[in-house]
Amino acid sequence: MFSSTVYSKRRQLLKEKFDSGLLLFMGNTETPMNYPHNWYQFRQDGSFLYFWSIDQADLAAVIDVDSDEEIVFGDERTVDAIIWMGQQATIAEKAAAAGVRKTKPFGELAATLRNAQKQNRTIHFLPQYRADNRAWLAHCLGTSYEKLNDGVSEQLVLAVASQRMFKSDEELAEIEKALDVAYEMHTAVMQEMAPGKKEYQLKGLVEGIVASHNAKIAFPVILSKNGQILHNTTHLNTLQNGDLVVHDSGAVVASGYCSDISRTLPVSGKFDSRQRDIYSIVLNAQQRAFEASKPGVRFQSVHLLACREIVSGLQDLGLVNGSLDDAMETGVFGFFMQCGLGHQMGLDVHDLEGLGENLIGYDATTKRSNVFGLSALRFGRELKTGHVMTVEPGIYFIPDLFDLWKKEQRLNDFINYDAVEKWLDFGGVRIEDNVVITEDGNRILGKHIPRSIDEVEATMAG
Ligand code: GLY
């Protein structure tokens, strides 16, 4: 948590963008897993953390632009709750630490909102992605669950994004703390990887390291020899020599900031020649993307540059036919890299995506493509100093996609299906790091995590 003035200034800056109305922030609630008092791990909303800092369930907060009031709504713990959960700092104390002087019971929020409605005042709110908040707010505002998000305030979304999108030095320091944890998670897996291990043993290692730092996983750990499944979250395979494992994981530190790193590892500890070929192409693509990522360049163009490197490398391996320019024009890259080159990262591992991918990731000058693969890019707009991005090119051989495209004879002149068929047991390669865009380029955040073939092999041997 930063000093109270950081939060006060953030709210002040936000307020100055509005002439009137209420700015409503819903915090997240505890969510039951299987019965009411057995909850999923709590995760506070990113915008709530950014403006109000309190990492506690069942809160909401309002800025009344007209009366210049800031209020946190929440119920202090009763003795009953203290018996079961213990005491902690009160909401009033936590609010004061974020520079907020006024708190009210949660039950008063509904009346506050309804009064504002009666007075025809605008209630600005962000997209509600949690079912309980969405249902509660819909009920409170007299609309339906389905229609609630039609009333989202684009003005508030853009105002919030315009602040959260640019990371300050103190935020970068928190991200680098999350990257310190990721460094340990990734180097430990390199050192412990061995034939005969189950994927879940390595996943457990990762989760244990995260917990030992008072951190949480930023998203379910991806660690699998089925690296072609982009977000694979089953971990049942026994690893064998010859397998290649994609390990994609990150941590959230106590302040809420995240890391998100991917490495691809040969179970034997040595990349074989096929693995080297594909890994080298992806590594080059990442290097090209690093070189190109700077203020004024669209991330969509960086994505295409990385894809060009990938297609060129695959041409050398005989998997893609035709001229490089023609192949790029057809969008053949999507057959091998079906996802985006990266996304923003910060308090959310896909930062700000809950506010609306297209509204945040695209703008009047950068439209989302509908070309397969490029269409999955979540953030395409021009990079600016202070943006934090993941850069995560990959090559994935997906048998089901192969079957479909081959049957439909899609891009027959460019995809050498006979050659690709021999790679369908390969899996995938992803290499991912986190960068901050600086005035003249970018800086890779965190300690250097072994990335080159020699570095990975040396770490695995060590
Ligand atoms: N690295 C996991 C994700 O981007 O969702």
GROMACS .gro file of C-alpha atoms and ligand atoms in nm:
model
  467
    1MET     CA    1   0.000   0.000   0.000
    2PHE     CA    2   0.125   0.346  -0.089
    3SER     CA    3   0.095   0.665   0.119
    4SER     CA    4  -0.250   0.816   0.165
    5THR     CA    5  -0.162   1.110  -0.061
    6VAL     CA    6  -0.109   0.875  -0.356
    7TYR     CA    7  -0.471   0.762  -0.331
    8SER     CA    8  -0.604   1.110  -0.256
    9LYS     CA    9  -0.427   1.246  -0.564
   10ARG     CA   10  -0.558   0.965  -0.782
   11ARG     CA   11  -0.916   1.038  -0.674
   12GLN     CA   12  -0.866   1.412  -0.713
   13LEU     CA   13  -0.737   1.366  -1.067
   14LEU     CA   14  -1.033   1.145  -1.147
   15LYS     CA   15  -1.287   1.384  -0.996
   16GLU     CA   16  -1.152   1.672  -1.202
   17LYS     CA   17  -1.263   1.490  -1.517
   18PHE     CA   18  -1.631   1.512  -1.412
   19ASP     CA   19  -1.864   1.811  -1.376
   20SER     CA   20  -2.122   1.635  -1.160
   21GLY     CA   21  -2.271   1.304  -1.050
   22LEU     CA   22  -2.163   1.008  -0.840
   23LEU     CA   23  -1.864   0.790  -0.924
   24LEU     CA   24  -1.938   0.444  -0.788
   25PHE     CA   25  -1.676   0.174  -0.727
   26MET     CA   26  -1.794  -0.173  -0.629
   27GLY     CA   27  -1.541  -0.379  -0.436
   28ASN     CA   28  -1.552  -0.756  -0.470
   29THR     CA   29  -1.730  -0.991  -0.233
   30GLU     CA   30  -1.636  -1.329  -0.088
   31THR     CA   31  -1.757  -1.598  -0.329
   32PRO     CA   32  -1.864  -1.939  -0.197
   33MET     CA   33  -1.705  -2.247  -0.353
   34ASN     CA   34  -1.945  -2.516  -0.238
   35TYR     CA   35  -2.131  -2.385   0.066
   36PRO     CA   36  -2.179  -2.033   0.200
   37HIS     CA   37  -1.880  -2.007   0.431
   38ASN     CA   38  -1.620  -2.188   0.223
   39TRP     CA   39  -1.488  -1.921  -0.008
   40TYR     CA   40  -1.267  -1.895  -0.312
   41GLN     CA   41  -0.945  -1.705  -0.255
   42PHE     CA   42  -1.048  -1.341  -0.227
   43ARG     CA   43  -0.938  -1.102  -0.500
   44GLN     CA   44  -1.019  -0.734  -0.476
   45ASP     CA   45  -1.125  -0.541  -0.786
   46GLY     CA   46  -0.831  -0.368  -0.954
   47SER     CA   47  -0.991  -0.024  -0.982
   48PHE     CA   48  -1.105  -0.042  -0.620
   49LEU     CA   49  -0.748  -0.115  -0.513
   50TYR     CA   50  -0.614   0.163  -0.733
   51PHE     CA   51  -0.837   0.439  -0.595
   52TRP     CA   52  -0.927   0.315  -0.246
   53SER     CA   53  -0.651   0.064  -0.159
   54ILE     CA   54  -0.859  -0.149   0.080
   55ASP     CA   55  -0.807  -0.518   0.016
   56GLN     CA   56  -1.117  -0.639   0.196
   57ALA     CA   57  -1.443  -0.795   0.081
   58ASP     CA   58  -1.790  -0.640   0.078
   59LEU     CA   59  -1.704  -0.274   0.031
   60ALA     CA   60  -1.809  -0.007  -0.215
   61ALA     CA   61  -1.704   0.354  -0.245
   62VAL     CA   62  -1.848   0.669  -0.391
   63ILE     CA   63  -1.708   1.002  -0.497
   64ASP     CA   64  -1.982   1.263  -0.495
   65VAL     CA   65  -1.850   1.511  -0.747
   66ASP     CA   66  -2.102   1.782  -0.653
   67SER     CA   67  -2.055   1.775  -0.277
   68ASP     CA   68  -1.687   1.679  -0.303
   69GLU     CA   69  -1.741   1.390  -0.063
   70GLU     CA   70  -1.560   1.056  -0.066
   71ILE     CA   71  -1.729   0.772   0.121
   72VAL     CA   72  -1.635   0.408   0.176
   73PHE     CA   73  -1.938   0.188   0.244
   74GLY     CA   74  -1.889  -0.128   0.449
   75ASP     CA   75  -1.986  -0.298   0.773
   76GLU     CA   76  -1.740  -0.310   1.061
   77ARG     CA   77  -1.696  -0.655   1.213
   78THR     CA   78  -1.948  -0.753   1.479
   79VAL     CA   79  -1.845  -0.956   1.785
   80ASP     CA   80  -1.991  -1.263   1.611
   81ALA     CA   81  -1.761  -1.207   1.314
   82ILE     CA   82  -1.465  -1.136   1.541
   83ILE     CA   83  -1.521  -1.468   1.721
   84TRP     CA   84  -1.476  -1.655   1.393
   85MET     CA   85  -1.245  -1.432   1.192
   86GLY     CA   86  -1.061  -1.222   1.448
   87GLN     CA   87  -1.032  -0.846   1.464
   88GLN     CA   88  -0.832  -0.642   1.222
   89ALA     CA   89  -0.798  -0.273   1.146
   90THR     CA   90  -1.142  -0.120   1.108
   91ILE     CA   91  -1.276  -0.003   0.775
   92ALA     CA   92  -1.256   0.352   0.908
   93GLU     CA   93  -0.885   0.305   0.986
   94LYS     CA   94  -0.814   0.149   0.648
   95ALA     CA   95  -1.007   0.423   0.471
   96ALA     CA   96  -0.814   0.688   0.663
   97ALA     CA   97  -0.489   0.525   0.548
   98ALA     CA   98  -0.611   0.590   0.194
   99GLY     CA   99  -0.699   0.950   0.277
  100VAL     CA  100  -1.075   0.891   0.307
  101ARG     CA  101  -1.241   1.049   0.609
  102LYS     CA  102  -1.597   0.924   0.577
  103THR     CA  103  -1.730   0.568   0.606
  104LYS     CA  104  -2.090   0.445   0.625
  105PRO     CA  105  -2.258   0.107   0.674
  106PHE     CA  106  -2.300  -0.083   0.348
  107GLY     CA  107  -2.677  -0.073   0.391
  108GLU     CA  108  -2.676   0.302   0.329
  109LEU     CA  109  -2.535   0.269  -0.021
  110ALA     CA  110  -2.865   0.165  -0.178
  111ALA     CA  111  -3.039   0.473  -0.036
  112THR     CA  112  -2.756   0.697  -0.155
  113LEU     CA  113  -2.789   0.562  -0.509
  114ARG     CA  114  -3.169   0.574  -0.512
  115ASN     CA  115  -3.171   0.932  -0.386
  116ALA     CA  116  -2.932   1.028  -0.659
  117GLN     CA  117  -3.157   0.860  -0.915
  118LYS     CA  118  -3.461   1.049  -0.782
  119GLN     CA  119  -3.271   1.373  -0.828
  120ASN     CA  120  -3.180   1.274  -1.184
  121ARG     CA  121  -2.815   1.273  -1.100
  122THR     CA  122  -2.584   1.055  -1.307
  123ILE     CA  123  -2.442   0.748  -1.136
  124HIS     CA  124  -2.124   0.658  -1.315
  125PHE     CA  125  -2.023   0.296  -1.271
  126LEU     CA  126  -1.778   0.051  -1.430
  127PRO     CA  127  -1.870  -0.279  -1.603
  128GLN     CA  128  -1.980  -0.532  -1.342
  129TYR     CA  129  -1.812  -0.867  -1.413
  130ARG     CA  130  -1.905  -1.041  -1.085
  131ALA     CA  131  -2.252  -1.195  -1.073
  132ASP     CA  132  -2.325  -1.086  -0.715
  133ASN     CA  133  -2.230  -0.722  -0.770
  134ARG     CA  134  -2.414  -0.718  -1.098
  135ALA     CA  135  -2.729  -0.859  -0.943
  136TRP     CA  136  -2.711  -0.627  -0.640
  137LEU     CA  137  -2.655  -0.314  -0.845
  138ALA     CA  138  -2.922  -0.406  -1.102
  139HIS     CA  139  -3.172  -0.452  -0.821
  140CYS     CA  140  -3.066  -0.127  -0.657
  141LEU     CA  141  -3.090   0.078  -0.977
  142GLY     CA  142  -3.420  -0.080  -1.082
  143THR     CA  143  -3.290  -0.250  -1.394
  144SER     CA  144  -3.229  -0.612  -1.491
  145TYR     CA  145  -2.917  -0.821  -1.455
  146GLU     CA  146  -2.898  -0.844  -1.834
  147LYS     CA  147  -2.936  -0.472  -1.896
  148LEU     CA  148  -2.722  -0.336  -1.612
  149ASN     CA  149  -2.399  -0.317  -1.811
  150ASP     CA  150  -2.576  -0.119  -2.085
  151GLY     CA  151  -2.569   0.163  -1.833
  152VAL     CA  152  -2.192   0.154  -1.779
  153SER     CA  153  -2.033   0.498  -1.788
  154GLU     CA  154  -1.792   0.511  -2.079
  155GLN     CA  155  -1.670   0.841  -1.937
  156LEU     CA  156  -1.572   0.670  -1.612
  157VAL     CA  157  -1.416   0.373  -1.793
  158LEU     CA  158  -1.197   0.600  -2.004
  159ALA     CA  159  -1.111   0.824  -1.710
  160VAL     CA  160  -1.008   0.529  -1.492
  161ALA     CA  161  -0.812   0.372  -1.777
  162SER     CA  162  -0.633   0.698  -1.852
  163GLN     CA  163  -0.485   0.684  -1.501
  164ARG     CA  164  -0.433   0.313  -1.444
  165MET     CA  165  -0.273   0.259  -1.784
  166PHE     CA  166   0.039   0.458  -1.696
  167LYS     CA  167   0.245   0.300  -1.423
  168SER     CA  168   0.433   0.521  -1.177
  169ASP     CA  169   0.776   0.430  -1.042
  170GLU     CA  170   0.620   0.304  -0.720
  171GLU     CA  171   0.384   0.079  -0.916
  172LEU     CA  172   0.673  -0.053  -1.124
  173ALA     CA  173   0.857  -0.136  -0.802
  174GLU     CA  174   0.557  -0.346  -0.692
  175ILE     CA  175   0.543  -0.522  -1.029
  176GLU     CA  176   0.912  -0.598  -0.990
  177LYS     CA  177   0.841  -0.751  -0.648
  178ALA     CA  178   0.591  -0.979  -0.821
  179LEU     CA  179   0.860  -1.056  -1.077
  180ASP     CA  180   1.108  -1.148  -0.802
  181VAL     CA  181   0.860  -1.417  -0.699
  182ALA     CA  182   0.817  -1.522  -1.063
  183TYR     CA  183   1.194  -1.551  -1.094
  184GLU     CA  184   1.193  -1.810  -0.815
  185MET     CA  185   0.888  -1.988  -0.953
  186HIS     CA  186   1.045  -2.027  -1.295
  187THR     CA  187   1.404  -2.108  -1.198
  188ALA     CA  188   1.280  -2.365  -0.943
  189VAL     CA  189   1.080  -2.543  -1.213
  190MET     CA  190   1.386  -2.541  -1.439
  191GLN     CA  191   1.590  -2.700  -1.162
  192GLU     CA  192   1.330  -2.955  -1.055
  193MET     CA  193   1.210  -3.063  -1.401
  194ALA     CA  194   1.295  -3.429  -1.459
  195PRO     CA  195   1.161  -3.731  -1.645
  196GLY     CA  196   0.912  -3.925  -1.433
  197LYS     CA  197   0.771  -3.619  -1.258
  198LYS     CA  198   0.403  -3.541  -1.278
  199GLU     CA  199   0.306  -3.200  -1.405
  200TYR     CA  200   0.111  -3.143  -1.084
  201GLN     CA  201   0.423  -3.191  -0.873
  202LEU     CA  202   0.582  -2.895  -1.049
  203LYS     CA  203   0.260  -2.697  -1.028
  204GLY     CA  204   0.260  -2.763  -0.652
  205LEU     CA  205   0.618  -2.640  -0.634
  206VAL     CA  206   0.515  -2.317  -0.806
  207GLU     CA  207   0.217  -2.263  -0.579
  208GLY     CA  208   0.425  -2.332  -0.269
  209ILE     CA  209   0.684  -2.074  -0.370
  210VAL     CA  210   0.410  -1.818  -0.429
  211ALA     CA  211   0.256  -1.883  -0.088
  212SER     CA  212   0.595  -1.870   0.084
  213HIS     CA  213   0.623  -1.507  -0.030
  214ASN     CA  214   0.283  -1.407   0.109
  215ALA     CA  215   0.176  -1.379  -0.253
  216LYS     CA  216  -0.100  -1.542  -0.456
  217ILE     CA  217  -0.101  -1.689  -0.803
  218ALA     CA  218  -0.200  -1.427  -1.059
  219PHE     CA  219  -0.400  -1.683  -1.262
  220PRO     CA  220  -0.427  -2.063  -1.262
  221VAL     CA  221  -0.081  -2.207  -1.330
  222ILE     CA  222  -0.025  -2.330  -1.685
  223LEU     CA  223   0.235  -2.605  -1.679
  224SER     CA  224   0.199  -2.878  -1.933
  225LYS     CA  225   0.361  -3.077  -2.206
  226ASN     CA  226   0.044  -2.995  -2.399
  227GLY     CA  227   0.178  -2.647  -2.454
  228GLN     CA  228  -0.035  -2.615  -2.766
  229ILE     CA  229  -0.337  -2.574  -2.538
  230LEU     CA  230  -0.296  -2.205  -2.475
  231HIS     CA  231  -0.446  -2.193  -2.128
  232ASN     CA  232  -0.413  -2.555  -2.025
  233THR     CA  233  -0.497  -2.599  -1.659
  234THR     CA  234  -0.482  -2.978  -1.621
  235HIS     CA  235  -0.160  -3.117  -1.483
  236LEU     CA  236  -0.193  -3.493  -1.493
  237ASN     CA  237   0.077  -3.601  -1.737
  238THR     CA  238   0.394  -3.779  -1.643
  239LEU     CA  239   0.686  -3.602  -1.805
  240GLN     CA  240   0.927  -3.794  -2.023
  241ASN     CA  241   1.246  -3.731  -2.210
  242GLY     CA  242   1.157  -3.569  -2.540
  243ASP     CA  243   0.865  -3.369  -2.395
  244LEU     CA  244   0.861  -2.994  -2.407
  245VAL     CA  245   0.677  -2.813  -2.128
  246VAL     CA  246   0.518  -2.469  -2.142
  247HIS     CA  247   0.522  -2.311  -1.797
  248ASP     CA  248   0.324  -1.987  -1.775
  249SER     CA  249   0.267  -1.845  -1.428
  250GLY     CA  250   0.284  -1.526  -1.226
  251ALA     CA  251   0.236  -1.392  -0.877
  252VAL     CA  252   0.025  -1.121  -0.716
  253VAL     CA  253   0.205  -0.953  -0.427
  254ALA     CA  254   0.031  -0.804  -0.123
  255SER     CA  255  -0.022  -0.467  -0.294
  256GLY     CA  256  -0.217  -0.644  -0.573
  257TYR     CA  257   0.039  -0.599  -0.853
  258CYS     CA  258   0.111  -0.894  -1.081
  259SER     CA  259   0.375  -1.068  -1.286
  260ASP     CA  260   0.320  -1.301  -1.582
  261ILE     CA  261   0.611  -1.504  -1.721
  262SER     CA  262   0.633  -1.799  -1.961
  263ARG     CA  263   0.922  -2.028  -2.030
  264THR     CA  264   0.934  -2.346  -2.237
  265LEU     CA  265   1.154  -2.626  -2.112
  266PRO     CA  266   1.281  -2.957  -2.250
  267VAL     CA  267   1.216  -3.227  -1.990
  268SER     CA  268   1.551  -3.390  -2.071
  269GLY     CA  269   1.732  -3.066  -1.987
  270LYS     CA  270   1.857  -3.033  -2.347
  271PHE     CA  271   1.658  -2.903  -2.643
  272ASP     CA  272   1.661  -3.154  -2.929
  273SER     CA  273   1.703  -3.024  -3.281
  274ARG     CA  274   1.330  -2.980  -3.353
  275GLN     CA  275   1.280  -2.809  -3.021
  276ARG     CA  276   1.578  -2.583  -3.087
  277ASP     CA  277   1.440  -2.488  -3.428
  278ILE     CA  278   1.102  -2.376  -3.300
  279TYR     CA  279   1.237  -2.225  -2.979
  280SER     CA  280   1.489  -2.016  -3.174
  281ILE     CA  281   1.218  -1.879  -3.401
  282VAL     CA  282   1.005  -1.774  -3.103
  283LEU     CA  283   1.307  -1.625  -2.926
  284ASN     CA  284   1.389  -1.418  -3.235
  285ALA     CA  285   1.028  -1.307  -3.261
  286GLN     CA  286   1.039  -1.192  -2.899
  287GLN     CA  287   1.367  -1.008  -2.958
  288ARG     CA  288   1.220  -0.829  -3.261
  289ALA     CA  289   0.915  -0.738  -3.052
  290PHE     CA  290   1.137  -0.594  -2.776
  291GLU     CA  291   1.326  -0.389  -3.033
  292ALA     CA  292   1.007  -0.253  -3.185
  293SER     CA  293   0.814  -0.172  -2.867
  294LYS     CA  294   0.841   0.201  -2.808
  295PRO     CA  295   0.621   0.507  -2.776
  296GLY     CA  296   0.430   0.592  -3.091
  297VAL     CA  297   0.431   0.235  -3.229
  298ARG     CA  298   0.107   0.041  -3.233
  299PHE     CA  299   0.122  -0.286  -3.044
  300GLN     CA  300  -0.078  -0.430  -3.336
  301SER     CA  301   0.224  -0.355  -3.560
  302VAL     CA  302   0.458  -0.517  -3.307
  303HIS     CA  303   0.234  -0.825  -3.311
  304LEU     CA  304   0.260  -0.838  -3.691
  305LEU     CA  305   0.636  -0.792  -3.680
  306ALA     CA  306   0.670  -1.087  -3.442
  307CYS     CA  307   0.441  -1.292  -3.668
  308ARG     CA  308   0.659  -1.205  -3.967
  309GLU     CA  309   0.962  -1.343  -3.785
  310ILE     CA  310   0.765  -1.658  -3.705
  311VAL     CA  311   0.640  -1.709  -4.060
  312SER     CA  312   0.989  -1.649  -4.198
  313GLY     CA  313   1.134  -1.908  -3.959
  314LEU     CA  314   0.863  -2.158  -4.049
  315GLN     CA  315   0.936  -2.104  -4.417
  316ASP     CA  316   1.298  -2.202  -4.348
  317LEU     CA  317   1.165  -2.524  -4.192
  318GLY     CA  318   0.946  -2.587  -4.497
  319LEU     CA  319   0.615  -2.547  -4.312
  320VAL     CA  320   0.503  -2.234  -4.496
  321ASN     CA  321   0.516  -2.179  -4.872
  322GLY     CA  322   0.502  -1.868  -5.088
  323SER     CA  323   0.665  -1.530  -5.052
  324LEU     CA  324   0.690  -1.384  -4.704
  325ASP     CA  325   0.488  -1.076  -4.802
  326ASP     CA  326   0.212  -1.283  -4.960
  327ALA     CA  327   0.204  -1.524  -4.666
  328MET     CA  328   0.174  -1.236  -4.421
  329GLU     CA  329  -0.101  -1.082  -4.631
  330THR     CA  330  -0.310  -1.401  -4.603
  331GLY     CA  331  -0.288  -1.408  -4.225
  332VAL     CA  332  -0.126  -1.753  -4.226
  333PHE     CA  333   0.047  -1.663  -3.897
  334GLY     CA  334  -0.277  -1.723  -3.708
  335PHE     CA  335  -0.250  -2.093  -3.784
  336PHE     CA  336   0.068  -2.107  -3.574
  337MET     CA  337   0.015  -1.823  -3.325
  338GLN     CA  338  -0.354  -1.814  -3.246
  339CYS     CA  339  -0.331  -1.560  -2.965
  340GLY     CA  340  -0.217  -1.203  -2.919
  341LEU     CA  341   0.145  -1.102  -2.870
  342GLY     CA  342   0.066  -0.966  -2.526
  343HIS     CA  343  -0.157  -0.765  -2.299
  344GLN     CA  344  -0.133  -0.489  -2.043
  345MET     CA  345  -0.035  -0.592  -1.692
  346GLY     CA  346  -0.061  -0.422  -1.354
  347LEU     CA  347  -0.315  -0.465  -1.076
  348ASP     CA  348  -0.487  -0.714  -1.305
  349VAL     CA  349  -0.279  -0.966  -1.489
  350HIS     CA  350  -0.476  -0.870  -1.801
  351ASP     CA  351  -0.482  -0.514  -1.682
  352LEU     CA  352  -0.804  -0.316  -1.736
  353GLU     CA  353  -0.960  -0.587  -1.948
  354GLY     CA  354  -1.258  -0.599  -1.718
  355LEU     CA  355  -1.339  -0.247  -1.832
  356GLY     CA  356  -1.392  -0.365  -2.191
  357GLU     CA  357  -1.126  -0.503  -2.424
  358ASN     CA  358  -1.210  -0.293  -2.726
  359LEU     CA  359  -1.265   0.028  -2.536
  360ILE     CA  360  -0.930  -0.003  -2.362
  361GLY     CA  361  -0.720  -0.187  -2.617
  362TYR     CA  362  -0.833  -0.009  -2.933
  363ASP     CA  363  -0.929   0.343  -3.032
  364ALA     CA  364  -1.035   0.556  -3.327
  365THR     CA  365  -0.703   0.509  -3.502
  366THR     CA  366  -0.647   0.140  -3.423
  367LYS     CA  367  -0.932  -0.093  -3.502
  368ARG     CA  368  -0.947  -0.453  -3.390
  369SER     CA  369  -0.869  -0.689  -3.679
  370ASN     CA  370  -1.093  -0.982  -3.765
  371VAL     CA  371  -0.804  -1.187  -3.906
  372PHE     CA  372  -0.776  -1.510  -3.706
  373GLY     CA  373  -0.497  -1.481  -3.450
  374LEU     CA  374  -0.455  -1.106  -3.480
  375SER     CA  375  -0.818  -1.076  -3.373
  376ALA     CA  376  -0.719  -1.227  -3.037
  377LEU     CA  377  -0.483  -0.937  -2.966
  378ARG     CA  378  -0.638  -0.769  -2.663
  379PHE     CA  379  -0.448  -0.442  -2.690
  380GLY     CA  380  -0.352  -0.306  -3.031
  381ARG     CA  381  -0.325   0.068  -2.983
  382GLU     CA  382  -0.024   0.296  -2.983
  383LEU     CA  383   0.224   0.233  -2.705
  384LYS     CA  384   0.301   0.518  -2.468
  385THR     CA  385   0.559   0.576  -2.197
  386GLY     CA  386   0.445   0.404  -1.878
  387HIS     CA  387   0.246   0.121  -2.039
  388VAL     CA  388   0.336  -0.219  -1.898
  389MET     CA  389   0.295  -0.499  -2.148
  390THR     CA  390   0.362  -0.871  -2.167
  391VAL     CA  391   0.554  -0.976  -2.478
  392GLU     CA  392   0.475  -1.341  -2.537
  393PRO     CA  393   0.512  -1.475  -2.889
  394GLY     CA  394   0.455  -1.846  -2.943
  395ILE     CA  395   0.420  -2.123  -3.195
  396TYR     CA  396   0.155  -2.385  -3.132
  397PHE     CA  397   0.071  -2.697  -3.331
  398ILE     CA  398  -0.296  -2.764  -3.259
  399PRO     CA  399  -0.415  -3.093  -3.412
  400ASP     CA  400  -0.785  -2.994  -3.413
  401LEU     CA  401  -0.709  -2.669  -3.591
  402PHE     CA  402  -0.491  -2.858  -3.838
  403ASP     CA  403  -0.776  -3.106  -3.913
  404LEU     CA  404  -1.026  -2.827  -3.965
  405TRP     CA  405  -0.814  -2.605  -4.187
  406LYS     CA  406  -0.680  -2.896  -4.389
  407LYS     CA  407  -1.033  -3.026  -4.449
  408GLU     CA  408  -1.142  -2.681  -4.558
  409GLN     CA  409  -0.825  -2.647  -4.767
  410ARG     CA  410  -0.766  -2.313  -4.603
  411LEU     CA  411  -0.456  -2.126  -4.722
  412ASN     CA  412  -0.353  -2.435  -4.918
  413ASP     CA  413  -0.098  -2.236  -5.117
  414PHE     CA  414   0.077  -2.126  -4.802
  415ILE     CA  415   0.044  -2.400  -4.540
  416ASN     CA  416   0.243  -2.709  -4.625
  417TYR     CA  417  -0.001  -2.947  -4.458
  418ASP     CA  418   0.208  -3.257  -4.536
  419ALA     CA  419   0.505  -3.105  -4.358
  420VAL     CA  420   0.304  -2.963  -4.068
  421GLU     CA  421   0.144  -3.304  -4.007
  422LYS     CA  422   0.481  -3.431  -3.887
  423TRP     CA  423   0.480  -3.169  -3.610
  424LEU     CA  424   0.140  -3.242  -3.462
  425ASP     CA  425   0.293  -3.419  -3.162
  426PHE     CA  426   0.522  -3.124  -3.089
  427GLY     CA  427   0.306  -2.916  -2.855
  428GLY     CA  428   0.399  -2.551  -2.836
  429VAL     CA  429   0.655  -2.291  -2.737
  430ARG     CA  430   0.583  -1.966  -2.558
  431ILE     CA  431   0.838  -1.720  -2.421
  432GLU     CA  432   0.700  -1.432  -2.219
  433ASP     CA  433   0.846  -1.135  -2.036
  434ASN     CA  434   0.704  -0.811  -1.899
  435VAL     CA  435   0.821  -0.471  -2.021
  436VAL     CA  436   0.757  -0.109  -1.938
  437ILE     CA  437   0.753   0.135  -2.228
  438THR     CA  438   1.007   0.409  -2.165
  439GLU     CA  439   1.064   0.739  -2.344
  440ASP     CA  440   1.300   0.587  -2.594
  441GLY     CA  441   1.200   0.221  -2.603
  442ASN     CA  442   1.127  -0.022  -2.325
  443ARG     CA  443   1.283  -0.194  -2.028
  444ILE     CA  444   1.236  -0.559  -1.947
  445LEU     CA  445   1.114  -0.565  -1.589
  446GLY     CA  446   1.250  -0.781  -1.312
  447LYS     CA  447   1.559  -0.994  -1.274
  448HIS     CA  448   1.671  -1.172  -1.588
  449ILE     CA  449   1.503  -1.512  -1.596
  450PRO     CA  450   1.702  -1.763  -1.807
  451ARG     CA  451   1.566  -1.735  -2.158
  452SER     CA  452   1.819  -1.827  -2.425
  453ILE     CA  453   1.873  -2.194  -2.507
  454ASP     CA  454   2.214  -2.192  -2.336
  455GLU     CA  455   2.079  -2.015  -2.026
  456VAL     CA  456   1.783  -2.252  -1.990
  457GLU     CA  457   1.999  -2.560  -2.037
  458ALA     CA  458   2.258  -2.433  -1.790
  459THR     CA  459   1.994  -2.358  -1.527
  460MET     CA  460   1.833  -2.697  -1.576
  461ALA     CA  461   2.172  -2.864  -1.542
  462GLY     CA  462   2.254  -2.659  -1.230
  463GLY     N1  463  -0.024  -1.578  -1.910
  463GLY     C1  464  -0.159  -1.609  -1.893
  463GLY     C2  465  -0.252  -1.512  -1.954
  463GLY     O1  466  -0.208  -1.421  -2.019
  463GLY     O2  467  -0.372  -1.524  -1.940
   0.00000   0.00000   0.00000
